[in-house]
Coordinates of C-alpha atoms and ligand atoms in Angstrom, one line a residue:
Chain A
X974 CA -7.7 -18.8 1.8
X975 CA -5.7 -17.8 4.5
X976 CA -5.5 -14.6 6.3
X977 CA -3.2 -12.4 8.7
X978 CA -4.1 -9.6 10.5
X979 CA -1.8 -6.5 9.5
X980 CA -1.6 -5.0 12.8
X981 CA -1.2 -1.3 10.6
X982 CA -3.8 -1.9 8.1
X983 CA -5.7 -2.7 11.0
X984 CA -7.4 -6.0 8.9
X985 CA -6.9 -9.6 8.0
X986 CA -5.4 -9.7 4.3
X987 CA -4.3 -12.3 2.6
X988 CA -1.2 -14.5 3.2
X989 CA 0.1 -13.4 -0.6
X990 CA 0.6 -10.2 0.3
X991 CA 3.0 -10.6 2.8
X992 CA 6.4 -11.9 3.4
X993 CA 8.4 -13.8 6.5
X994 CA 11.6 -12.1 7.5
X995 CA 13.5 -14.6 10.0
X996 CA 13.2 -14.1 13.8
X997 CA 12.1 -11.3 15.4
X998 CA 13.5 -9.2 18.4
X999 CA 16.9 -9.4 17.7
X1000 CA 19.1 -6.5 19.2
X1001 CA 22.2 -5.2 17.4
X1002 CA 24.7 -5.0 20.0
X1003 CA 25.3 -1.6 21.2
X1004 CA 28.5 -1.6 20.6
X1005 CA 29.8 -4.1 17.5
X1006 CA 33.5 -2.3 18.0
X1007 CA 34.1 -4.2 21.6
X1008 CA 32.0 -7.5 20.4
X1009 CA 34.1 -10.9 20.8
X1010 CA 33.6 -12.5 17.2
X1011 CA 31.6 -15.3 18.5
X1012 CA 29.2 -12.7 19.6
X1013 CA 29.1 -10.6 16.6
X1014 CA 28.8 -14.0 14.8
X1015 CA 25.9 -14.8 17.1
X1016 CA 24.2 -11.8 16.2
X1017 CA 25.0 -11.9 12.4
X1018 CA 24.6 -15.6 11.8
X1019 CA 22.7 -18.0 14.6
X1020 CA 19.2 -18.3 14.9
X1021 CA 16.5 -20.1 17.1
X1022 CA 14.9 -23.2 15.6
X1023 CA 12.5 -23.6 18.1
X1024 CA 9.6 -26.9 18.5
X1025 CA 6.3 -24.1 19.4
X1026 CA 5.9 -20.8 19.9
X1027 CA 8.3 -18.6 17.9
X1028 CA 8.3 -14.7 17.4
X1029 CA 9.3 -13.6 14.0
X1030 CA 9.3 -10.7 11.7
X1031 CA 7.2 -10.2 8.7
X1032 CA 6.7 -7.7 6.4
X1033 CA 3.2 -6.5 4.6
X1034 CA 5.2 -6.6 0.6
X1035 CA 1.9 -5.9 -0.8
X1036 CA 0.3 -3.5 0.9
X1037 CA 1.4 -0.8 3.6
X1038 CA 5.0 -2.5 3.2
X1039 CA 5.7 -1.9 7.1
X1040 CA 7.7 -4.8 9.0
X1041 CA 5.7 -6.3 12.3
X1042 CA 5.9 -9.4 14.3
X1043 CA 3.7 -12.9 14.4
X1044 CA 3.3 -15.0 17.4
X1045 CA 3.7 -18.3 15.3
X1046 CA 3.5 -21.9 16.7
X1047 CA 5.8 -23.6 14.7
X1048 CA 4.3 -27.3 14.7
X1049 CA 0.6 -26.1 14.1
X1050 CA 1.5 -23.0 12.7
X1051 CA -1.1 -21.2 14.4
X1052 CA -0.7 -17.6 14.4
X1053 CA -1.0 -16.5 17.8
X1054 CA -0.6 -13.0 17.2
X1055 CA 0.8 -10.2 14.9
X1056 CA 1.9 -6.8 16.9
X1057 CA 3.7 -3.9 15.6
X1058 CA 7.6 -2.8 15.9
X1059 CA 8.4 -1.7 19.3
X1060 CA 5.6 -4.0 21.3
X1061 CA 6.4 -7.0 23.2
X1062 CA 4.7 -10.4 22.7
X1063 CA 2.0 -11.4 24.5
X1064 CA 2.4 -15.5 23.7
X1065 CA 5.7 -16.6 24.9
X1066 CA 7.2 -20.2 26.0
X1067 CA 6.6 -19.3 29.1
X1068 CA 3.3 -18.4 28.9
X1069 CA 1.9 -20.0 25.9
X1070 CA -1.5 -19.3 27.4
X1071 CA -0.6 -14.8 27.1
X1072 CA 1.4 -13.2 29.6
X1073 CA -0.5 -11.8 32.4
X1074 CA -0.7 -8.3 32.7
X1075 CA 1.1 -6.9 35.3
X1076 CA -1.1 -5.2 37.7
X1077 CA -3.6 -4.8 35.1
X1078 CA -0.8 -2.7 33.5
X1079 CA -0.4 -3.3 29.5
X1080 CA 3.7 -2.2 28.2
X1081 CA 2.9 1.0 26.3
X1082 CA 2.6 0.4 22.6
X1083 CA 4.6 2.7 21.1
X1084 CA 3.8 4.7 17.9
X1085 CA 6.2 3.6 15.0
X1086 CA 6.4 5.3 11.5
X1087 CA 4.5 8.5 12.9
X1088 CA 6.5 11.6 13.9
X1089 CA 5.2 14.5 14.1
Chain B
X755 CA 11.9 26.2 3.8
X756 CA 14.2 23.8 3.2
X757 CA 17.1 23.2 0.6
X758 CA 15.5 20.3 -1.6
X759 CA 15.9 21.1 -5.3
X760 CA 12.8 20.6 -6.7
X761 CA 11.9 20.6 -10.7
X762 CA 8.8 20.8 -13.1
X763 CA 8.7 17.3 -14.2
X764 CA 6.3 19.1 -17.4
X765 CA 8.6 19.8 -20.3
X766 CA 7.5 22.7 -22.3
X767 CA 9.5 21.6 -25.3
X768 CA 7.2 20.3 -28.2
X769 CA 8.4 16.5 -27.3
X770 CA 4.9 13.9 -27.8
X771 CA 3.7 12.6 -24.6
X772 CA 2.9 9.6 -24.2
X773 CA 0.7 7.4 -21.5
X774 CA 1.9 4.4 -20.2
X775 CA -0.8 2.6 -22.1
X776 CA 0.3 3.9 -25.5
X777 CA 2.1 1.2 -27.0
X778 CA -0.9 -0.9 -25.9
X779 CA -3.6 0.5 -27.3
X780 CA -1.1 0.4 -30.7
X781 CA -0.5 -3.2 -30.1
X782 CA -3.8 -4.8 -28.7
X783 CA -6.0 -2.3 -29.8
X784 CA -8.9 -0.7 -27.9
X785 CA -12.2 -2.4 -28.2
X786 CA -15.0 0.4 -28.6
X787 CA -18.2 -0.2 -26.0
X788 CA -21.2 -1.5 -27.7
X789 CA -24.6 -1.7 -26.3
X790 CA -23.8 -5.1 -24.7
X791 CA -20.7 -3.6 -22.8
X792 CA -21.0 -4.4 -19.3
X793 CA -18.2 -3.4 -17.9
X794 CA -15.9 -0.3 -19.5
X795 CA -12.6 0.7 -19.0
X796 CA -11.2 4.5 -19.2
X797 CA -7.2 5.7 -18.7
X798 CA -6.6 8.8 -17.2
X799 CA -3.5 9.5 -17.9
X800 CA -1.0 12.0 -17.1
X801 CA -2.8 13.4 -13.8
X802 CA -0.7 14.5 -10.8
X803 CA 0.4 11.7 -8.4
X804 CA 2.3 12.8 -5.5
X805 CA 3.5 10.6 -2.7
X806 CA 3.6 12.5 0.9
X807 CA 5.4 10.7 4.0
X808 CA 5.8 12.2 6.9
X809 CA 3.7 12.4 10.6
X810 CA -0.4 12.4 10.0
X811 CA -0.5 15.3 12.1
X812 CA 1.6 18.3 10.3
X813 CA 0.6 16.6 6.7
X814 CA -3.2 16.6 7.7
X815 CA -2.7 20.6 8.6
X816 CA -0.7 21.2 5.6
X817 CA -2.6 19.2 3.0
X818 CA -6.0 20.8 4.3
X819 CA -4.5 24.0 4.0
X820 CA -3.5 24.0 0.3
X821 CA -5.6 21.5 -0.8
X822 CA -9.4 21.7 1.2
X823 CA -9.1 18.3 2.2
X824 CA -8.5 16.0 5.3
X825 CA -5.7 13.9 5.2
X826 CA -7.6 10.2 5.8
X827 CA -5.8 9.0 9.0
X828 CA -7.5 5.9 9.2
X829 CA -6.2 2.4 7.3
X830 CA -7.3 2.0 4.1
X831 CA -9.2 5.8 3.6
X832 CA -9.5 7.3 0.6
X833 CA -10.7 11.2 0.3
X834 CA -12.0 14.1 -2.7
X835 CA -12.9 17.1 -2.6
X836 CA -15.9 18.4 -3.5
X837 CA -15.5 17.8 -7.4
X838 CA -13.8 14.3 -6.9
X839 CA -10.5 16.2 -9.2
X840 CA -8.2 15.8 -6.0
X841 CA -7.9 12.8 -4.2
X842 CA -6.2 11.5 -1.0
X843 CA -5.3 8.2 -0.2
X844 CA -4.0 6.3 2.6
X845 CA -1.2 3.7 1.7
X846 CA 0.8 3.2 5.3
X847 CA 0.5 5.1 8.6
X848 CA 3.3 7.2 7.2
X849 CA 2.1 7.6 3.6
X850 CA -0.3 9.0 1.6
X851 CA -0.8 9.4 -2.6
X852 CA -2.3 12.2 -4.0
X853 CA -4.1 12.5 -7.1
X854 CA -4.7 15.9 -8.7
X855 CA -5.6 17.0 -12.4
X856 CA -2.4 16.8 -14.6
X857 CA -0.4 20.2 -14.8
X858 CA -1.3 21.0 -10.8
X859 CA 1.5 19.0 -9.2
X860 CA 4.4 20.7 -9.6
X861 CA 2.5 23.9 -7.6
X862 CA 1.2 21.7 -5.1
X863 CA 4.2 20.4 -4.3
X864 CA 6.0 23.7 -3.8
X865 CA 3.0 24.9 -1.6
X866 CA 2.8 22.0 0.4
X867 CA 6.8 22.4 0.7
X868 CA 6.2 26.2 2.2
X869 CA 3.2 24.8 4.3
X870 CA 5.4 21.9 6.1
X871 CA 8.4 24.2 6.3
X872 CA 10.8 23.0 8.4
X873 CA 8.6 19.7 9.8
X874 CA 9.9 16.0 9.1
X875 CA 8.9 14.9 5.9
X876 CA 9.3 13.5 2.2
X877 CA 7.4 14.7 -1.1
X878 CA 8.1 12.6 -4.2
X879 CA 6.7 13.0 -7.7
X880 CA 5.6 9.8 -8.6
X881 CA 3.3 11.2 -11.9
X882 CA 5.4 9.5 -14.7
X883 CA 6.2 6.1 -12.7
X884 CA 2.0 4.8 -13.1
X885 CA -1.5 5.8 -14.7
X886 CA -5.0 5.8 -13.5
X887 CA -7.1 3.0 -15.2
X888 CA -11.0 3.3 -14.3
X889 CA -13.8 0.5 -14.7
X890 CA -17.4 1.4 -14.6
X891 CA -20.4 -0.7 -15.4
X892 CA -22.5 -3.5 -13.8
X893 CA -19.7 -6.2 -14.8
X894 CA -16.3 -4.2 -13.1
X895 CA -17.1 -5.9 -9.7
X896 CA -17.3 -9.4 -11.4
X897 CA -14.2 -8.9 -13.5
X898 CA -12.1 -7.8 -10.2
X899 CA -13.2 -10.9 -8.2
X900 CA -11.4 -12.6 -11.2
X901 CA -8.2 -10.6 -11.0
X902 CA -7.7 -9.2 -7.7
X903 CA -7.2 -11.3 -4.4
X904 CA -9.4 -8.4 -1.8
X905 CA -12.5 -8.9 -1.5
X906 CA -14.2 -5.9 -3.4
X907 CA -18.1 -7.3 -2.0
X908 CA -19.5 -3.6 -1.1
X909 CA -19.3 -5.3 2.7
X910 CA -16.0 -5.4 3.0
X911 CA -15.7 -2.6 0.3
X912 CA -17.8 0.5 1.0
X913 CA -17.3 4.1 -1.6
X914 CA -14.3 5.9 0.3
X915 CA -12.1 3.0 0.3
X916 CA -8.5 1.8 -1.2
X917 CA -5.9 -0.7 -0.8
X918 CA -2.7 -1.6 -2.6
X919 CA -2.9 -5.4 -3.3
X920 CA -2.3 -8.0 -5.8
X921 CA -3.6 -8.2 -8.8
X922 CA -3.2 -11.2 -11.2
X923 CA 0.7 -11.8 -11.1
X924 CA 1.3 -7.7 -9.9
X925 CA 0.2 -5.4 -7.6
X926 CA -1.8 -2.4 -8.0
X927 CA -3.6 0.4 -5.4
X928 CA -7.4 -0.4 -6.2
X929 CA -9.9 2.4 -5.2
X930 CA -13.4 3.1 -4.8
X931 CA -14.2 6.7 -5.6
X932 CA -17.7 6.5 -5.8
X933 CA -20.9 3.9 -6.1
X934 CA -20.5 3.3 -9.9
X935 CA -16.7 3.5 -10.5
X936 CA -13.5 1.4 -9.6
X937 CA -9.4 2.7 -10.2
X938 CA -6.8 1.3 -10.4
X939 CA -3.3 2.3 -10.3
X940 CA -1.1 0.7 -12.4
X941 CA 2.9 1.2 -12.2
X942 CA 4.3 2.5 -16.0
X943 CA 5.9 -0.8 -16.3
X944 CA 3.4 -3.1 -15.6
X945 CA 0.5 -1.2 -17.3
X946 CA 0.4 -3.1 -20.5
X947 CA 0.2 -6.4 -18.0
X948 CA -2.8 -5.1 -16.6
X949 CA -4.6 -3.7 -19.5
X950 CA -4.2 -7.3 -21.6
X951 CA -5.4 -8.8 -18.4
X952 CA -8.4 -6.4 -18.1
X953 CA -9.4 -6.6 -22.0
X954 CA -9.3 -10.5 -21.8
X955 CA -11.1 -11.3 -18.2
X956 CA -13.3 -8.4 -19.8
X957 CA -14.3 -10.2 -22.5
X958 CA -16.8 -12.0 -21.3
X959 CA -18.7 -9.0 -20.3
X960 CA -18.2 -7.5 -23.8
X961 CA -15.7 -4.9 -22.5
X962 CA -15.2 -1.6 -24.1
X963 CA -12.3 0.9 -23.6
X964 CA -13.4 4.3 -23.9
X965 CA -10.9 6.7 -25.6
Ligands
ZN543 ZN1 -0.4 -3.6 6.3

């Protein structure tokens, strides 16, 4: 048994229902028209292979079928955490311990999927 | 009001309907309950399912509105009304299923359509795409700990829940209406799967189907 927190279905479910997606956090440039091709093929092609703590995106297949990201360490494969679209990571390289809050001041979580 | 075309999906012609579970019942037969039956399994077929997306907020206001009930904005909720026809159940934070009795969708749709008017959102007739498949009895807990991979332990879950998981090598949305009974919504083409599955996990337990 092995369980991940769905950070929209609010629980820990189990692994089968969900799937990995490849790295997370990675911006399309703004403007693809005035990219060299190295850095279109950057965006398009290269990815981080990274010995620790690696951000990537996953999706919930079997279940609320949203995407979100895990906080994974890649040689223990300990899930740090799992945050939604939008939110920033609170386990980076830098600080594999969590990122201290600035001034006690949490980023804004931003509300994905509901529009009113 | 906005310019979707929208259609009865209900012919009127005199064309046999048929449930998803027909060719099934044809093919593996449909074991009456006995005395020793501890676990049974019902169909309800061709009810109303109706998918709503759109913000929790204008859906909740609309769907109370025409239907008398709350939208459930928490994870995992799973709502009737008074009579337990008319469900509503929570599948993402942008997505919800509705269950009414068979014939009532079509109008439902177009009221909630008049209701939402011009907000941000998507209504999709899902009726003919799965079935309802209920299991009652002392047994139906034990026989979904063998299919399922949730934990259905009243702990972890309680009357007034649901959750779309995997079930045996396919997925369903597996609900808890009230103490007693257990659904389970099966997609069209995976319905004969399920039903096989259920009739020989069930066997054990002496299942019955009830016609
Ligand atoms: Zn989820």
């Amino acid at each position: 048994m092995f369980y991940i927190h769905c950070p929209y279905c609010g629980e820990l479910r189990e692994e089968e229902e969900f799937h990995p997606k490849g790295q997370a956090h990675i911006a399309r440039p703004e403007d693809p028209e005035s990219c060299s091709d190295e850095e279109w093929g950057d965006y398009l092609f290269f990815r981080d292979n990274p010995r620790g703590i690696h951000h990537e995106l996953w999706v919930h297949a079997v279940g609320c079928r949203k995407f979100f990201n895990i906080t994974r360490h890649t040689v223990t494969y300990e899930i740090l955490e799992t945050y939604k679209m939008g939110e920033q990571p609170r386990f980076t390289a830098e600080h594999p311990e969590g990122r201290p809050s600035q001034d006690g001041v949490e980023p804004a979580p931003l509300r994905e999927g509901v529009r009113a | 009001m906005s310019n979707v075309a929208t259609f009865d999906t209900r012919t009127e012609a005199k064309i046999p309907v048929e449930s998803p579970l027909a060719y099934s019942y044809r093919r593996s037969g449909a074991p009456a309950p006995t005395g020793k039956s501890r676990v049974v399994l019902r169909e309800r077929p061709f009810l109303g399912h109706l998918i709503l997306r759109g913000g929790a907020i204008v859906l909740d206001e609309a769907v109370r509105e025409v239907l008398g009930v709350s939208l459930p904005g928490e994870p995992q909720g799973l709502v009737q009304d008074a009579d337990g026809e008319r469900s509503v159940q929570w599948l993402s934070p942008d997505e919800w299923l509705v269950i009414v009795p068979g014939g009532e969708e079509f109008t439902l749709e177009n009221r909630l359509r008049e209701a939402l008017g011009d907000a941000h959102f998507a209504i999709s007739n899902a009726s003919g795409g799965q079935t309802l498949v209920e299991l009652e009895g002392e047994a139906a807990r034990e026989l979904l700990m063998k299919s399922v991979i949730y934990d259905v332990h009243p702990s972890q879950f309680p009357v007034g829940k649901g959750v779309t998981t995997v079930f045996a090598k396919t997925t369903v949305i597996l609900r808890r209406p009230d103490e007693l009974r257990w659904e389970l919504v099966v997609r069209r083409s995976f319905a004969d799967y399920t039903y096989r599955w259920l009739l020989d996990a069930g066997d054990e337990y002496g299942i019955g189907v009830k016609g």
